[in-house]
Amino acid sequence: MSTAEILAELPALTADERALLFIRLCELQEADLIQGFGPTEEEKKLLDAEWEQFQRDGDHGRPWQEVFSELRAKLK
């Protein structure tokens, strides 16, 4: 089956079927990254630039547990 055929069939799938496909695609992408098929040189430069900006920013946000606790408290 070609990529075009697969893409054409996606709208016919149920949400559960698409979710399963998404999970499998993520697993395959992760395997590729582990096996060395990581970001391109251009992507690495972008990631490095964003990391430097993040380091300069100084505001690294808050732990998700803290935010989650606040949201739960607001719902009560």
PDB file of C-alpha atoms in Angstrom:
ATOM      1  CA  MET A   1       0.000   0.000   0.000  1.00  0.00           C
ATOM      2  CA  SER A   2       1.390   3.379  -0.963  1.00  0.00           C
ATOM      3  CA  THR A   3       1.596   6.416   1.281  1.00  0.00           C
ATOM      4  CA  ALA A   4      -1.075   8.129  -0.805  1.00  0.00           C
ATOM      5  CA  GLU A   5      -3.401   5.149  -0.352  1.00  0.00           C
ATOM      6  CA  ILE A   6      -2.823   5.099   3.394  1.00  0.00           C
ATOM      7  CA  LEU A   7      -3.484   8.837   3.672  1.00  0.00           C
ATOM      8  CA  ALA A   8      -6.671   8.488   1.611  1.00  0.00           C
ATOM      9  CA  GLU A   9      -7.980   5.801   3.980  1.00  0.00           C
ATOM     10  CA  LEU A  10      -7.388   7.757   7.207  1.00  0.00           C
ATOM     11  CA  PRO A  11     -10.696   9.676   7.157  1.00  0.00           C
ATOM     12  CA  ALA A  12     -12.609   6.393   7.004  1.00  0.00           C
ATOM     13  CA  LEU A  13     -11.079   5.172  10.268  1.00  0.00           C
ATOM     14  CA  THR A  14     -12.731   5.571  13.645  1.00  0.00           C
ATOM     15  CA  ALA A  15     -11.208   7.795  16.299  1.00  0.00           C
ATOM     16  CA  ASP A  16     -10.040   4.685  18.180  1.00  0.00           C
ATOM     17  CA  GLU A  17      -8.392   3.273  15.074  1.00  0.00           C
ATOM     18  CA  ARG A  18      -6.631   6.590  14.392  1.00  0.00           C
ATOM     19  CA  ALA A  19      -5.470   6.701  18.007  1.00  0.00           C
ATOM     20  CA  LEU A  20      -3.937   3.242  17.648  1.00  0.00           C
ATOM     21  CA  LEU A  21      -2.209   4.314  14.437  1.00  0.00           C
ATOM     22  CA  PHE A  22      -0.902   7.441  16.113  1.00  0.00           C
ATOM     23  CA  ILE A  23       0.534   5.426  18.997  1.00  0.00           C
ATOM     24  CA  ARG A  24       2.212   3.029  16.562  1.00  0.00           C
ATOM     25  CA  LEU A  25       3.649   5.905  14.518  1.00  0.00           C
ATOM     26  CA  CYS A  26       5.053   7.432  17.699  1.00  0.00           C
ATOM     27  CA  GLU A  27       6.648   4.108  18.615  1.00  0.00           C
ATOM     28  CA  LEU A  28       8.248   3.888  15.186  1.00  0.00           C
ATOM     29  CA  GLN A  29       9.520   7.485  15.390  1.00  0.00           C
ATOM     30  CA  GLU A  30      10.981   6.803  18.828  1.00  0.00           C
ATOM     31  CA  ALA A  31      12.714   3.676  17.532  1.00  0.00           C
ATOM     32  CA  ASP A  32      14.193   5.704  14.664  1.00  0.00           C
ATOM     33  CA  LEU A  33      15.513   8.312  17.100  1.00  0.00           C
ATOM     34  CA  ILE A  34      17.056   5.631  19.312  1.00  0.00           C
ATOM     35  CA  GLN A  35      18.677   4.003  16.292  1.00  0.00           C
ATOM     36  CA  GLY A  36      20.313   7.253  15.311  1.00  0.00           C
ATOM     37  CA  PHE A  37      17.872   8.729  12.824  1.00  0.00           C
ATOM     38  CA  GLY A  38      17.634  11.877  14.904  1.00  0.00           C
ATOM     39  CA  PRO A  39      17.117  15.489  13.976  1.00  0.00           C
ATOM     40  CA  THR A  40      18.793  16.955  10.925  1.00  0.00           C
ATOM     41  CA  GLU A  41      21.613  19.465  11.283  1.00  0.00           C
ATOM     42  CA  GLU A  42      19.154  22.301  10.668  1.00  0.00           C
ATOM     43  CA  GLU A  43      16.795  20.922  13.326  1.00  0.00           C
ATOM     44  CA  LYS A  44      19.705  20.596  15.761  1.00  0.00           C
ATOM     45  CA  LYS A  45      20.574  24.260  15.221  1.00  0.00           C
ATOM     46  CA  LEU A  46      16.971  25.261  15.884  1.00  0.00           C
ATOM     47  CA  LEU A  47      16.847  23.111  19.015  1.00  0.00           C
ATOM     48  CA  ASP A  48      20.128  24.581  20.262  1.00  0.00           C
ATOM     49  CA  ALA A  49      18.886  28.135  19.659  1.00  0.00           C
ATOM     50  CA  GLU A  50      15.649  27.432  21.520  1.00  0.00           C
ATOM     51  CA  TRP A  51      17.563  25.821  24.397  1.00  0.00           C
ATOM     52  CA  GLU A  52      19.814  28.884  24.677  1.00  0.00           C
ATOM     53  CA  GLN A  53      16.736  31.140  24.730  1.00  0.00           C
ATOM     54  CA  PHE A  54      15.164  28.951  27.398  1.00  0.00           C
ATOM     55  CA  GLN A  55      18.324  29.186  29.506  1.00  0.00           C
ATOM     56  CA  ARG A  56      18.425  32.996  29.139  1.00  0.00           C
ATOM     57  CA  ASP A  57      14.735  33.414  29.927  1.00  0.00           C
ATOM     58  CA  GLY A  58      15.102  32.646  33.619  1.00  0.00           C
ATOM     59  CA  ASP A  59      11.399  31.813  34.041  1.00  0.00           C
ATOM     60  CA  HIS A  60      11.191  28.072  33.637  1.00  0.00           C
ATOM     61  CA  GLY A  61       7.583  27.817  34.695  1.00  0.00           C
ATOM     62  CA  ARG A  62       6.230  25.745  37.541  1.00  0.00           C
ATOM     63  CA  PRO A  63       6.059  22.021  38.203  1.00  0.00           C
ATOM     64  CA  TRP A  64       2.957  20.429  36.670  1.00  0.00           C
ATOM     65  CA  GLN A  65       1.971  19.032  40.057  1.00  0.00           C
ATOM     66  CA  GLU A  66       1.704  22.580  41.406  1.00  0.00           C
ATOM     67  CA  VAL A  67      -0.400  23.763  38.468  1.00  0.00           C
ATOM     68  CA  PHE A  68      -2.599  20.662  38.680  1.00  0.00           C
ATOM     69  CA  SER A  69      -3.184  21.221  42.400  1.00  0.00           C
ATOM     70  CA  GLU A  70      -4.193  24.829  41.762  1.00  0.00           C
ATOM     71  CA  LEU A  71      -6.633  23.802  39.037  1.00  0.00           C
ATOM     72  CA  ARG A  72      -8.207  21.154  41.258  1.00  0.00           C
ATOM     73  CA  ALA A  73      -8.563  23.692  44.081  1.00  0.00           C
ATOM     74  CA  LYS A  74     -10.342  26.112  41.715  1.00  0.00           C
ATOM     75  CA  LEU A  75     -12.809  23.406  40.690  1.00  0.00           C
ATOM     76  CA  LYS A  76     -13.873  22.757  44.276  1.00  0.00           C
TER      77      LYS A  76
END
